[in-house]
PDB file of C-alpha atoms in Angstrom:
ATOM      1  CA  MET A 234       0.138   0.539  -0.399  1.00 95.00           C
ATOM      2  CA  THR A 235       1.242   3.285  -0.999  1.00 96.00           C
ATOM      3  CA  ILE A 236       0.875   6.632   1.658  1.00 96.00           C
ATOM      4  CA  LYS A 237      -1.718   8.136  -1.146  1.00 96.00           C
ATOM      5  CA  GLU A 238      -4.036   5.023  -1.243  1.00 97.00           C
ATOM      6  CA  ALA A 239      -3.939   4.560   2.875  1.00 97.00           C
ATOM      7  CA  GLN A 240      -4.086   8.377   3.430  1.00 97.00           C
ATOM      8  CA  GLU A 241      -7.078   7.394   0.864  1.00 97.00           C
ATOM      9  CA  LEU A 242      -8.766   4.948   3.064  1.00 97.00           C
ATOM     10  CA  VAL A 243      -8.651   7.121   6.163  1.00 97.00           C
ATOM     11  CA  GLY A 244      -9.837   9.733   4.551  1.00 96.00           C
ATOM     12  CA  THR A 245     -12.776   7.751   3.119  1.00 97.00           C
ATOM     13  CA  TRP A 246     -12.828   6.349   6.601  1.00 97.00           C
ATOM     14  CA  ASN A 247     -13.521   9.416   8.216  1.00 96.00           C
ATOM     15  CA  GLU A 248     -16.211  10.923   6.027  1.00 96.00           C
ATOM     16  CA  ARG A 249     -18.169   7.219   6.198  1.00 97.00           C
ATOM     17  CA  ASN A 250     -17.794   7.588   9.423  1.00 97.00           C
ATOM     18  CA  ALA A 251     -18.502  11.384   9.739  1.00 96.00           C
ATOM     19  CA  VAL A 252     -15.472  11.635  11.828  1.00 94.00           C
ATOM     20  CA  TYR A 253     -14.591  15.705  10.543  1.00 93.00           C
ATOM     21  CA  ASN A 254     -12.089  16.968  13.580  1.00 94.00           C
ATOM     22  CA  SER A 255     -10.677  20.257  13.278  1.00 95.00           C
ATOM     23  CA  GLU A 256      -6.793  20.514  12.926  1.00 96.00           C
ATOM     24  CA  LEU A 257      -6.660  21.954  16.057  1.00 97.00           C
ATOM     25  CA  THR A 258      -7.960  18.493  17.498  1.00 97.00           C
ATOM     26  CA  SER A 259      -6.102  16.594  14.805  1.00 97.00           C
ATOM     27  CA  MET A 260      -2.574  17.942  15.939  1.00 97.00           C
ATOM     28  CA  ALA A 261      -4.088  16.999  20.052  1.00 98.00           C
ATOM     29  CA  LEU A 262      -5.099  13.500  18.977  1.00 97.00           C
ATOM     30  CA  ILE A 263      -1.728  13.593  16.617  1.00 98.00           C
ATOM     31  CA  ALA A 264       0.007  14.994  20.234  1.00 98.00           C
ATOM     32  CA  GLU A 265      -1.700  12.147  22.348  1.00 98.00           C
ATOM     33  CA  LYS A 266      -1.199   8.966  19.879  1.00 98.00           C
ATOM     34  CA  ALA A 267       2.956  10.178  19.880  1.00 98.00           C
ATOM     35  CA  GLY A 268       2.608  10.184  24.234  1.00 97.00           C
ATOM     36  CA  GLU A 269       1.214   6.769  23.701  1.00 96.00           C
ATOM     37  CA  LEU A 270       4.123   5.355  21.631  1.00 96.00           C
ATOM     38  CA  ALA A 271       6.968   7.283  23.780  1.00 96.00           C
ATOM     39  CA  SER A 272       5.536   5.274  26.966  1.00 94.00           C
ATOM     40  CA  ALA A 273       5.100   1.983  24.939  1.00 92.00           C
ATOM     41  CA  ILE A 274       9.018   2.578  23.736  1.00 93.00           C
ATOM     42  CA  ALA A 275       9.841   3.381  27.624  1.00 93.00           C
ATOM     43  CA  ARG A 276       7.903   1.090  29.160  1.00 90.00           C
ATOM     44  CA  LYS A 277      10.016  -2.136  26.344  1.00 87.00           C
ATOM     45  CA  GLN A 278      13.360  -0.095  27.954  1.00 86.00           C
ATOM     46  CA  THR A 279      12.402  -0.749  31.219  1.00 84.00           C
ATOM     47  CA  GLU A 280      12.703  -4.441  33.108  1.00 59.00           C
ATOM     48  CA  PRO A 281       9.633  -6.678  32.016  1.00 63.00           C
ATOM     49  CA  SER A 282       9.547  -7.466  36.097  1.00 52.00           C
ATOM     50  CA  LYS A 283       8.478  -3.695  37.229  1.00 57.00           C
ATOM     51  CA  HIS A 284       5.604  -4.809  35.042  1.00 53.00           C
ATOM     52  CA  HIS A 285       4.546  -8.197  35.592  1.00 51.00           C
ATOM     53  CA  HIS A 286       1.433  -7.178  37.104  1.00 55.00           C
ATOM     54  CA  ASP A 287       0.006  -4.469  34.681  1.00 59.00           C
ATOM     55  CA  ALA A 288      -2.005  -5.840  31.651  1.00 60.00           C
ATOM     56  CA  PRO A 289      -0.182  -6.647  28.445  1.00 68.00           C
ATOM     57  CA  ASN A 290       1.092  -3.603  26.436  1.00 71.00           C
ATOM     58  CA  PRO A 291      -0.020  -2.670  23.577  1.00 79.00           C
ATOM     59  CA  PRO A 292       3.082  -3.371  20.919  1.00 88.00           C
ATOM     60  CA  LEU A 293       5.294  -0.780  19.280  1.00 93.00           C
ATOM     61  CA  SER A 294       3.596  -1.144  16.161  1.00 94.00           C
ATOM     62  CA  GLU A 295       0.127  -0.632  16.739  1.00 96.00           C
ATOM     63  CA  GLU A 296       0.896   2.211  18.336  1.00 96.00           C
ATOM     64  CA  ALA A 297       3.442   3.823  15.615  1.00 97.00           C
ATOM     65  CA  SER A 298       0.065   2.769  13.193  1.00 97.00           C
ATOM     66  CA  ALA A 299      -2.338   4.652  15.076  1.00 97.00           C
ATOM     67  CA  LEU A 300       0.300   8.071  15.011  1.00 98.00           C
ATOM     68  CA  PHE A 301       0.429   7.582  11.450  1.00 98.00           C
ATOM     69  CA  TRP A 302      -3.285   7.306  11.293  1.00 98.00           C
ATOM     70  CA  GLU A 303      -4.019  10.581  12.898  1.00 97.00           C
ATOM     71  CA  LEU A 304      -1.138  11.788  11.021  1.00 98.00           C
ATOM     72  CA  LEU A 305      -3.383  10.605   7.562  1.00 98.00           C
ATOM     73  CA  SER A 306      -6.651  11.907   9.150  1.00 97.00           C
ATOM     74  CA  LEU A 307      -4.758  15.405   9.588  1.00 97.00           C
ATOM     75  CA  CYS A 308      -3.976  16.268   6.230  1.00 97.00           C
ATOM     76  CA  SER A 309      -6.759  14.375   4.582  1.00 95.00           C
ATOM     77  CA  HIS A 310      -8.753  17.171   6.240  1.00 94.00           C
ATOM     78  CA  SER A 311      -6.494  19.542   5.770  1.00 95.00           C
ATOM     79  CA  GLY A 312      -6.341  18.229   2.206  1.00 95.00           C
ATOM     80  CA  ILE A 313      -2.796  18.393   2.359  1.00 97.00           C
ATOM     81  CA  ASP A 314      -1.150  15.280  -0.249  1.00 97.00           C
ATOM     82  CA  LEU A 315       1.494  13.574   2.075  1.00 97.00           C
ATOM     83  CA  THR A 316       3.019  12.007  -0.612  1.00 97.00           C
ATOM     84  CA  GLU A 317       3.755  14.787  -2.219  1.00 97.00           C
ATOM     85  CA  ALA A 318       4.460  17.012   0.873  1.00 97.00           C
ATOM     86  CA  LEU A 319       7.486  14.330   1.760  1.00 96.00           C
ATOM     87  CA  ALA A 320       8.636  13.818  -1.901  1.00 95.00           C
ATOM     88  CA  ASP A 321       9.144  17.896  -1.828  1.00 95.00           C
ATOM     89  CA  ASN A 322      10.786  17.281   1.893  1.00 95.00           C
ATOM     90  CA  LEU A 323      13.178  14.689   0.650  1.00 94.00           C
ATOM     91  CA  ASN A 324      14.350  16.419  -2.325  1.00 94.00           C
ATOM     92  CA  ARG A 325      14.905  19.849  -0.040  1.00 93.00           C
ATOM     93  CA  ARG A 326      16.886  17.480   2.059  1.00 91.00           C
ATOM     94  CA  GLN A 327      19.301  15.978  -0.656  1.00 90.00           C
ATOM     95  CA  ASP A 328      19.373  19.510  -1.497  1.00 75.00           C
ATOM     96  CA  VAL A 329      21.055  20.520   1.258  1.00 69.00           C
ATOM     97  CA  ARG A 330      23.915  17.776   0.631  1.00 61.00           C
TER      98      ARG A 330
END
């Protein structure tokens, strides 16, 4: 699946489920998901014995994909073609080398 295809799928899902977040709400969700990913990484780095009584933690892939979903959602709502924006960003970085 390409980034463009993923963004279209997220946009279609949002439309079908009447999810129309403002950019500010989307940014708050992105921050929340980034925090959850950071927490999952921190938990992974600590000794498992310290958390033996806790419920199982979601894998990093689940947290990373939730963060990516929210980014795709923001771009979809904001009219940003993430594939094009990423290509532009990569080109700027190559020009710096």
